[in-house]
CSV table of C-alpha atoms in Angstrom, one decimal:
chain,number,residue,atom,x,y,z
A,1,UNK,CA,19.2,14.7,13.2
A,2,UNK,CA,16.3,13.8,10.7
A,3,UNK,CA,16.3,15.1,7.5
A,4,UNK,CA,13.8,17.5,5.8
A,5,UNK,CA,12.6,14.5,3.8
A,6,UNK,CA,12.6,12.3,7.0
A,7,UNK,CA,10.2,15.1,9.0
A,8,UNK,CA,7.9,15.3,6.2
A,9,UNK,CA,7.6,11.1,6.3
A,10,UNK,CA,6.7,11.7,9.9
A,11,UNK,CA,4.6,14.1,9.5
A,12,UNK,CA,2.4,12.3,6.9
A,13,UNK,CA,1.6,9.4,9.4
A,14,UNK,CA,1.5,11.4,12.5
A,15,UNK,CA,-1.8,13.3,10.2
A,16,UNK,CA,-3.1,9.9,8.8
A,17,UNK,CA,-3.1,8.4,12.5
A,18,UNK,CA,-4.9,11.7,13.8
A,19,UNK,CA,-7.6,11.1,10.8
A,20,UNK,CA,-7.9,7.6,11.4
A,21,UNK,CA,-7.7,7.7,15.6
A,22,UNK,CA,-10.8,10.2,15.2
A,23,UNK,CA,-13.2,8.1,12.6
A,24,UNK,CA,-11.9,5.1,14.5
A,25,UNK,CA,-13.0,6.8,18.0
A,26,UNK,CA,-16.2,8.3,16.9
A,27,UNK,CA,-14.0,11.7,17.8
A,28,UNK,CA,-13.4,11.0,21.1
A,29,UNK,CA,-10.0,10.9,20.5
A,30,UNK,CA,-9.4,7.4,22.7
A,31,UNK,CA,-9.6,4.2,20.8
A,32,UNK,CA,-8.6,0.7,22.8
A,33,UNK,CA,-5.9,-1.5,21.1
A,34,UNK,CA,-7.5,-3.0,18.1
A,35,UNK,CA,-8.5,-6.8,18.4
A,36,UNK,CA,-9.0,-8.9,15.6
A,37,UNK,CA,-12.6,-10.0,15.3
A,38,UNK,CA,-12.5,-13.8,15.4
A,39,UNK,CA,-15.7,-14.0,13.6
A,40,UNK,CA,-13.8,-12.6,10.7
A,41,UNK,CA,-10.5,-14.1,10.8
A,42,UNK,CA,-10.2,-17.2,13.3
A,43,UNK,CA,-7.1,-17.9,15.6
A,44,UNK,CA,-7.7,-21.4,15.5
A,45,UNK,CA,-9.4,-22.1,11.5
A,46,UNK,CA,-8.0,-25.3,10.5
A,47,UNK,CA,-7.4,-24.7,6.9
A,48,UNK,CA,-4.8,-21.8,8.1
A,49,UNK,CA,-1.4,-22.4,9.9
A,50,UNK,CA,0.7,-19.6,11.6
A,51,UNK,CA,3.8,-19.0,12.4
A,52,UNK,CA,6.4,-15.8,14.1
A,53,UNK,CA,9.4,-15.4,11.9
A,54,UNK,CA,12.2,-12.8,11.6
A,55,UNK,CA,14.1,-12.2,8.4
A,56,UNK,CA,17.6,-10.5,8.0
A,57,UNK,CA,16.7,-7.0,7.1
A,58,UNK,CA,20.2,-5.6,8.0
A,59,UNK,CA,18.7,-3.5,10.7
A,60,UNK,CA,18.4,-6.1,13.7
A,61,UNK,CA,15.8,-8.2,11.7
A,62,UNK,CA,12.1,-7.8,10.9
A,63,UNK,CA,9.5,-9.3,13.2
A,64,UNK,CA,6.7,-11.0,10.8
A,65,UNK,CA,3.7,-12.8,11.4
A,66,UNK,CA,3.1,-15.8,9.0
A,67,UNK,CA,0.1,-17.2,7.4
A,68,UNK,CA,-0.3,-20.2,5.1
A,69,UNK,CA,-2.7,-22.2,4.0
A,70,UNK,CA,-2.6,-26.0,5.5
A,71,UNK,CA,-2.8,-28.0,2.6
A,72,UNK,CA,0.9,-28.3,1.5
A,73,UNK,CA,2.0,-27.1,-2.4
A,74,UNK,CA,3.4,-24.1,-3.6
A,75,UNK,CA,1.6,-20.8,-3.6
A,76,UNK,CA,1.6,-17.2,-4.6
A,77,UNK,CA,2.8,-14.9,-1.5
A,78,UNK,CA,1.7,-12.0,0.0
A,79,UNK,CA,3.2,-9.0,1.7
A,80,UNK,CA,0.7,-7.1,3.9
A,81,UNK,CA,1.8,-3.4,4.8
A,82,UNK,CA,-0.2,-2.2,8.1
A,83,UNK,CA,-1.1,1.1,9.0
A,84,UNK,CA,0.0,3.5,11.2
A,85,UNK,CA,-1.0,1.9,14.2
A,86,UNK,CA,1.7,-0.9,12.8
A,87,UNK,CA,1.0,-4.9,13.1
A,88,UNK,CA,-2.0,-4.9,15.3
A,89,UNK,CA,-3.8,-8.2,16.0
A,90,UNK,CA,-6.4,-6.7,13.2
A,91,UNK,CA,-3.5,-7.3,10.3
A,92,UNK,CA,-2.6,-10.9,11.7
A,93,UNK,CA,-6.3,-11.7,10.9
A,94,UNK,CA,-5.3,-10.3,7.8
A,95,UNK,CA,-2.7,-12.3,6.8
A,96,UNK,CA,-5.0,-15.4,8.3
A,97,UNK,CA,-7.8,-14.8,5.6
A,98,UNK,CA,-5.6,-14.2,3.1
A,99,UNK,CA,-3.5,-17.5,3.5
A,100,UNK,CA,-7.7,-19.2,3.5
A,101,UNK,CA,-8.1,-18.5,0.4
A,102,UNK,CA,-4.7,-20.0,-1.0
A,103,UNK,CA,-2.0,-17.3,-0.4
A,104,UNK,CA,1.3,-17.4,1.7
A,105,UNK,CA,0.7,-14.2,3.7
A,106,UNK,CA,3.4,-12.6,5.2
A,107,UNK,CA,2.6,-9.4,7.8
A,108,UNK,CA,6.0,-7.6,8.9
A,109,UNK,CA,6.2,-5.2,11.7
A,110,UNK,CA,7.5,-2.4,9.7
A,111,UNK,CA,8.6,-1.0,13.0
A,112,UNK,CA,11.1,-3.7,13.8
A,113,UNK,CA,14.2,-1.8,14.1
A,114,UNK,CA,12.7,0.7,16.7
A,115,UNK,CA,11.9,-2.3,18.9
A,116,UNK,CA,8.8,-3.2,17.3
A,117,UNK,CA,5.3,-1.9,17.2
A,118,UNK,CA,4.3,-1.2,20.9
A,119,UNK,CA,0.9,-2.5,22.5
A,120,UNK,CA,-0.6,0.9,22.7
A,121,UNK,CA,-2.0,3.1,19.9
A,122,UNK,CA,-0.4,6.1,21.2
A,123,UNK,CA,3.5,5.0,21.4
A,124,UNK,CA,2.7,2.6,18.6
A,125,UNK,CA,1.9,6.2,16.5
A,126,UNK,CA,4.9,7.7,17.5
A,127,UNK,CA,7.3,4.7,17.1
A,128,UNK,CA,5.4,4.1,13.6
A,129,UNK,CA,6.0,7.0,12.6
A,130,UNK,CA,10.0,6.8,12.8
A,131,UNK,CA,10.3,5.1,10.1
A,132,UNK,CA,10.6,6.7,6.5
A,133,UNK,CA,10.2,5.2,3.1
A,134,UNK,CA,13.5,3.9,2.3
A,135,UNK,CA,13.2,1.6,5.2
A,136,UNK,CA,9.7,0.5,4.2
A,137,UNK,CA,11.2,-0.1,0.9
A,138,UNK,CA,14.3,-2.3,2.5
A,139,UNK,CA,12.0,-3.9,4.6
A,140,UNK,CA,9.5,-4.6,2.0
A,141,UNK,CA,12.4,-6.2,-0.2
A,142,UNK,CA,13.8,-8.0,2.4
A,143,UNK,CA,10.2,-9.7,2.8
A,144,UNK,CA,10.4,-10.1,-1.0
A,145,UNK,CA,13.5,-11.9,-1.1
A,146,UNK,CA,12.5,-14.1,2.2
A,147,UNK,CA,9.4,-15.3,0.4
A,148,UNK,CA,10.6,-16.3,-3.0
A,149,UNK,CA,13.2,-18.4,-1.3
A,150,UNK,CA,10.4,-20.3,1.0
A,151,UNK,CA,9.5,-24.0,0.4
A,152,UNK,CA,6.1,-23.3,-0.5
A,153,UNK,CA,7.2,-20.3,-3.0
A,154,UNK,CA,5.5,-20.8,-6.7
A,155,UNK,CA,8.2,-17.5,-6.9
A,156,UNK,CA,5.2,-15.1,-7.4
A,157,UNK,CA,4.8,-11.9,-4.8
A,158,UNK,CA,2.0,-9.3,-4.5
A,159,UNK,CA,1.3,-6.9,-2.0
A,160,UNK,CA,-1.3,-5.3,-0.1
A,161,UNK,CA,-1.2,-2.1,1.8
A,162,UNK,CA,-3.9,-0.2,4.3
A,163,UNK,CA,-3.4,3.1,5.4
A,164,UNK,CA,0.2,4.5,5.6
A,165,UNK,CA,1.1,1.0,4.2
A,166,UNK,CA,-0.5,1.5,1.1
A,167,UNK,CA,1.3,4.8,1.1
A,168,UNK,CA,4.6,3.6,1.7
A,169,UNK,CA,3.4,1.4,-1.6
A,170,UNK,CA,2.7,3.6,-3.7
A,171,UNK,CA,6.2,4.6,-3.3
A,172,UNK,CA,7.7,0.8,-3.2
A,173,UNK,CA,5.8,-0.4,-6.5
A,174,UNK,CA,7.6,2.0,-8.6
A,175,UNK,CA,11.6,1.3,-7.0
A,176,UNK,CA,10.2,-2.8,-6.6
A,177,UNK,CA,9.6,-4.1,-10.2
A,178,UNK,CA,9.4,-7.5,-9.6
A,179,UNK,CA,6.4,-7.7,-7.4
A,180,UNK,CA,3.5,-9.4,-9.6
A,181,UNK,CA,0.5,-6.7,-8.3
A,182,UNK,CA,-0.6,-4.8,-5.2
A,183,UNK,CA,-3.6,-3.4,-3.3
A,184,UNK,CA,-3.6,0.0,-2.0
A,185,UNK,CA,-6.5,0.8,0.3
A,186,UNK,CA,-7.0,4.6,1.1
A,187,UNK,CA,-2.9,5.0,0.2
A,188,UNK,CA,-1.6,8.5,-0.4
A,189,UNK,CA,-1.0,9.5,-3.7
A,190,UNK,CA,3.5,8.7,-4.8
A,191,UNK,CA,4.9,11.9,-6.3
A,192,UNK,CA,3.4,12.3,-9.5
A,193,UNK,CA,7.1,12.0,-11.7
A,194,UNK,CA,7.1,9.0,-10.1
A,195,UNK,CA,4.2,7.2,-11.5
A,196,UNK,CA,5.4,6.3,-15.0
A,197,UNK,CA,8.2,4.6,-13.2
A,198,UNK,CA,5.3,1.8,-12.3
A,199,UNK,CA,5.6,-1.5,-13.8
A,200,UNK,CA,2.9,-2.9,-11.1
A,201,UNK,CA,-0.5,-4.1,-11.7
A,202,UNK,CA,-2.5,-2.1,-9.4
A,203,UNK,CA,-5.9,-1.9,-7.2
A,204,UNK,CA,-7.0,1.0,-5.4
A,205,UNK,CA,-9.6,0.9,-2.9
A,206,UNK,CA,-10.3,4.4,-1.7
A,207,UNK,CA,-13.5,5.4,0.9
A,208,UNK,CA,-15.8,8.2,-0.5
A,209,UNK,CA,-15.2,10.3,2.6
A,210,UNK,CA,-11.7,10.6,3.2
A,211,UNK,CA,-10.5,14.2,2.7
A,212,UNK,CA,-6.8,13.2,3.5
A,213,UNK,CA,-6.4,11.0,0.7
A,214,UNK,CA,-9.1,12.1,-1.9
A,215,UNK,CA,-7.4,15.3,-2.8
A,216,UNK,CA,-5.2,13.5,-4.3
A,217,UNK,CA,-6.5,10.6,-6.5
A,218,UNK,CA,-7.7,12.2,-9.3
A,219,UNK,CA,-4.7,13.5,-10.4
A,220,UNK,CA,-3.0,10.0,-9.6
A,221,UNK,CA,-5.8,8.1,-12.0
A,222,UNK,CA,-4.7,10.9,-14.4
A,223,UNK,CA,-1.1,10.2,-14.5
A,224,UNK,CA,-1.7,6.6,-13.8
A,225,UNK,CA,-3.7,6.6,-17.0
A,226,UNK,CA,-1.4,8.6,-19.1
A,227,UNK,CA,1.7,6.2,-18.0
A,228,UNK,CA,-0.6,3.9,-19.3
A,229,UNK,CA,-0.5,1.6,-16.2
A,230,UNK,CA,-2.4,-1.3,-15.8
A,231,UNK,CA,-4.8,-0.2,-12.9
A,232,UNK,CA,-8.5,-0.6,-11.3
A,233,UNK,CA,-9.7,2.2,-9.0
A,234,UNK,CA,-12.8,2.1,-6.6
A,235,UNK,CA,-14.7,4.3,-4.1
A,236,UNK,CA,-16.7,3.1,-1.8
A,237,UNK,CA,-19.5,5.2,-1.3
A,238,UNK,CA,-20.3,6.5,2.5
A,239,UNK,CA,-17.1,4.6,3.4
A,240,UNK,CA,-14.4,6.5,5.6
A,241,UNK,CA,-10.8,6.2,6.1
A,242,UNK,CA,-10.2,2.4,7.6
A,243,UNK,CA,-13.8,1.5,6.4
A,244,UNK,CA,-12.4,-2.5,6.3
A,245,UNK,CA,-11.5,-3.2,9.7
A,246,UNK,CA,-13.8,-4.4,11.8
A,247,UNK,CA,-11.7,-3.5,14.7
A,248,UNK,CA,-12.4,0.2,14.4
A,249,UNK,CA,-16.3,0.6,14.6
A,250,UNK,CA,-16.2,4.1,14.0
A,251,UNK,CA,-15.0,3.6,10.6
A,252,UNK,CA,-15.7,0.0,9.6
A,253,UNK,CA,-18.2,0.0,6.8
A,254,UNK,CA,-19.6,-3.9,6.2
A,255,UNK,CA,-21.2,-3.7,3.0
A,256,UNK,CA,-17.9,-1.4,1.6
A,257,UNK,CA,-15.6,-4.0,3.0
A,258,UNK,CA,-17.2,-6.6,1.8
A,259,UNK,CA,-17.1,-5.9,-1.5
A,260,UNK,CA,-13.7,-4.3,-1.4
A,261,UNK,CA,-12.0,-7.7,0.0
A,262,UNK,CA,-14.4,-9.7,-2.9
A,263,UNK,CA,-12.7,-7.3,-5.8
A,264,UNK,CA,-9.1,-7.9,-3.8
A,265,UNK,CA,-9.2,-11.3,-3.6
A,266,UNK,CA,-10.5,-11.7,-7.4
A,267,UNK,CA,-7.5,-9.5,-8.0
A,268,UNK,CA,-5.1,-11.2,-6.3
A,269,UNK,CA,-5.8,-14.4,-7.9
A,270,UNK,CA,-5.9,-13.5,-11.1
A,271,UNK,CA,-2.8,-11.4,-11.1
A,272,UNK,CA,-0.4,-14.0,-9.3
A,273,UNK,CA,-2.2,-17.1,-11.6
């Protein structure tokens, strides 16, 4: 039986999938399987080399989708967190424009131990959202660990979260020390008495019309900035819950996205430098 913890968990991405299936739809309600847009993040771009993996996660493994750059040498790594839709195609072309621009992106299927993110957006909501934070957290450290041991290591790790993954690290950033910096776009808020435990350089990109997260950032900036936390926070104006993937055209904003993935990336390097 789940606990009262574990229902709210589920509860939280069962809402964020509702919000996101209905901007993503145009409120329809049906949305087709997300593809990624190969104008955006090509299958077959030379400078990028992929790769399936599966690291010991003590729960039957967890699935991953590698992404590194071609040219050998040691880089900084990345772990992207998907949404509640889990690791769609969309989030593989994620992981593939990171590693272009230098990083060792690695995209886990955070729903690995309940077989796996399924190939429809319905069952892949409800399977999603089985899992709870302390597994996102073991899965998220068992990515850690599987990086910094990797050949092409430099032993730096950042993350980057969309969605319920940038939720789920909110939460992670403040139990997961050693990770160099992450990215939260449109995350919920952690539990305010949680924030000062945050030792994490962060960016948060956040879309002007969101009501399910926007509630609650101002009072995270607040505590954020009275933890004195090193932090950069952005909203995108006329941008709506998912506004950077191009696979949901009800949402996808081009100009917000645009400039959100510029002030990311300039992140990103400079905080794993």
């Amino acid at each position: 039986m789940r606990s009262e913890f574990e229902k709210r968990q589920l509860a939280v991405s069962r809402r964020e999938f509702l919000a996101v299936l209905a901007i993503a739809s145009g409120g329809t309600g049906l949305v087709p399987r997300p593809t990624a847009s190969s104008a955006v993040a090509p299958r077959d771009d030379p400078n990028v080399r992929v790769d399936a993996t599966k690291i010991d996660n003590g729960a039957g493994g967890l699935a991953s989708y590698l992404a590194l750059p071609a040219a050998p040498g040691q880089v900084a790594s990345l772990i992207v967190a998907h949404d509640a839709l889990g690791l769609t195609p969309h989030f593989e072309g994620v992981a593939r424009r990171l590693a272009a621009e230098g990083f060792a992106a690695l995209a886990p299927d955070f729903a690995s131990r309940y077989g796996g993110t399924p190939a429809e957006p319905g069952p892949a909501h409800e399977v999603v959202g089985m899992t709870t934070w302390d597994e996102w957290l073991g899965d998220t450290r068992a990515a850690f660990g599987w990086l910094t041991n990797q050949p092409h290591s430099n032993g730096k790790v950042a993350a980057i979260g969309f969605g319920l993954g940038g939720s789920a690290l909110g939460r992670i950033v403040f139990e997961l020390t050693d990770l160099t910096s992450a990215v939260l776009y449109y995350g919920r808020a952690p539990p305010p008495e949680n924030v000062r435990r945050i030792d994490t350089r962060l960016l948060l990109n956040y879309a002007a019309d969101d009501p399910l997260v926007n509630p609650q950032v101002g009072a995270f900036k607040k505590a954020l900035t009275e933890a004195n936390i090193d932090y950069r926070a952005f909203s995108y104006e006329g941008a709506k819950h998912g506004f950077e993937d191009d696979t949901a055209p009800g949402a996808y904003s081009p100009e917000a996205a645009e400039l959100a993935w510029a002030r990311t990336i300039e992140f990103l390097k400079r905080t794993t430098a």
